[in-house]
CSV table of C-alpha atoms in Angstrom, one decimal:
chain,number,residue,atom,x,y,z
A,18,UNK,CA,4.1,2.5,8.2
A,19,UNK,CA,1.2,4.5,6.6
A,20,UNK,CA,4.1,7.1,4.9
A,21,UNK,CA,6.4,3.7,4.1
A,22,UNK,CA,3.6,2.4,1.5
A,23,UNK,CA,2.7,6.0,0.6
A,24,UNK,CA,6.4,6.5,-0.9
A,25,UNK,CA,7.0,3.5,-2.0
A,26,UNK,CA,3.4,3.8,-4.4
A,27,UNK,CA,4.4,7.3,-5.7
A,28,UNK,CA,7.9,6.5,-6.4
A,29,UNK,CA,6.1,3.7,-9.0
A,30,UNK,CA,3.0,5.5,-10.5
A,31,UNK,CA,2.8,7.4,-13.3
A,32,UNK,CA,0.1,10.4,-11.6
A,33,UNK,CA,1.3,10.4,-7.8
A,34,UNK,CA,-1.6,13.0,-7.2
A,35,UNK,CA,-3.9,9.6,-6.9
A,36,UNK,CA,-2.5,7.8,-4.6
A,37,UNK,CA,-4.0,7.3,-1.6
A,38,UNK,CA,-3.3,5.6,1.8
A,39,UNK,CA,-5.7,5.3,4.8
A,40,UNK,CA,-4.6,3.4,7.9
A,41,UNK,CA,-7.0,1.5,10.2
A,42,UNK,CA,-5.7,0.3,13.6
A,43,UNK,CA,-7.6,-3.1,15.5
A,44,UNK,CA,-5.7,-3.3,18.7
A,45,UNK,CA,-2.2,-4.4,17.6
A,46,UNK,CA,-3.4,-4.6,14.3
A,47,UNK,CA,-3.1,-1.8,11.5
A,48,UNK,CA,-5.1,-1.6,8.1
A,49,UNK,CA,-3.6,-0.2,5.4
A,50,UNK,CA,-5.9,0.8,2.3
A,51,UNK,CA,-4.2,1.3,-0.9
A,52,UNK,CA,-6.1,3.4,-3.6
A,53,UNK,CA,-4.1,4.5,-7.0
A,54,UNK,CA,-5.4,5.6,-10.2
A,55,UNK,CA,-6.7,3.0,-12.7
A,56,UNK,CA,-4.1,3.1,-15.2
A,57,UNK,CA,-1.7,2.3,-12.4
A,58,UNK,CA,-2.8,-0.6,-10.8
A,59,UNK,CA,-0.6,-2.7,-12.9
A,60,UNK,CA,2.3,-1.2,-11.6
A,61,UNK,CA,1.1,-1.6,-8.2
A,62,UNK,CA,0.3,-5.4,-8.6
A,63,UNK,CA,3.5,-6.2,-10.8
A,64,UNK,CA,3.3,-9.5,-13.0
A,65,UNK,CA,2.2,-12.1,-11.3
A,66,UNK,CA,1.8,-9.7,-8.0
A,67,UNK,CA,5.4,-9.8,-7.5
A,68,UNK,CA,5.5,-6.5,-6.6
A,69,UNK,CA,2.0,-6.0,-4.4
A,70,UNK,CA,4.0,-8.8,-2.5
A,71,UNK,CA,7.2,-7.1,-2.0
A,72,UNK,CA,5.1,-4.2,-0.6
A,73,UNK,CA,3.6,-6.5,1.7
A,74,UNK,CA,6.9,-8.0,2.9
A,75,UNK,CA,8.6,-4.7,3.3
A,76,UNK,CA,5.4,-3.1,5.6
A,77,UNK,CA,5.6,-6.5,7.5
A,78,UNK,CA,8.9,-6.0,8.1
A,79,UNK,CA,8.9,-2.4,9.3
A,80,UNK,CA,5.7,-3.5,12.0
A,81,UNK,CA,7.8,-6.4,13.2
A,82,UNK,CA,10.5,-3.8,14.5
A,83,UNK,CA,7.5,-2.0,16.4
A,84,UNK,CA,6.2,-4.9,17.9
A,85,UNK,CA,2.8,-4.6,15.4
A,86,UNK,CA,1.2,-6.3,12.5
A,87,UNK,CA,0.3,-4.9,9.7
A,88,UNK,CA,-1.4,-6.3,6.6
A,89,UNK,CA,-2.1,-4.0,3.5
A,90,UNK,CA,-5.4,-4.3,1.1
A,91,UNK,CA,-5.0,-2.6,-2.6
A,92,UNK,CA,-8.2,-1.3,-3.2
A,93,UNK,CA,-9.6,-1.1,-6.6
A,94,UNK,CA,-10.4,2.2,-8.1
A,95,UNK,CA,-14.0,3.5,-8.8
């Protein structure tokens, strides 16, 4: 899941050197933390968040065939 979100982010970013995924796991649970450069995070979030939310459905998706649930936070860069 953690490599799903990591392509999906550098196919979309202008500088795919920042992007960053780390994956936490709670039991059944995974974490995913999203961290791009500033000047991308509009391309990450989409207008209106349209396309942080098709990023969200598509991880969903992919844990639902392992049996898991995933959730992803974009974090927002320093």
């Amino acid at each position: 899941m953690r490599e799903l979100v990591d392509f999906i982010a550098r196919s979309l970013v202008d500088d795919p050197t920042q992007v960053e995924v780390k994956e936490f796991r709670r039991g059944a649970q995974v974490i995913l933390n999203l961290r791009v450069a500033k000047e991308d995070m509009g391309r990450i979030i989409g207008r209106g968040g349209r396309v942080a939310s098709a990023i969200r459905t598509l991880l969903r998706v992919a844990a639902g065939q392992q049996g898991k649930r995933a959730s992803l936070d974009i974090v927002e860069p320093e």
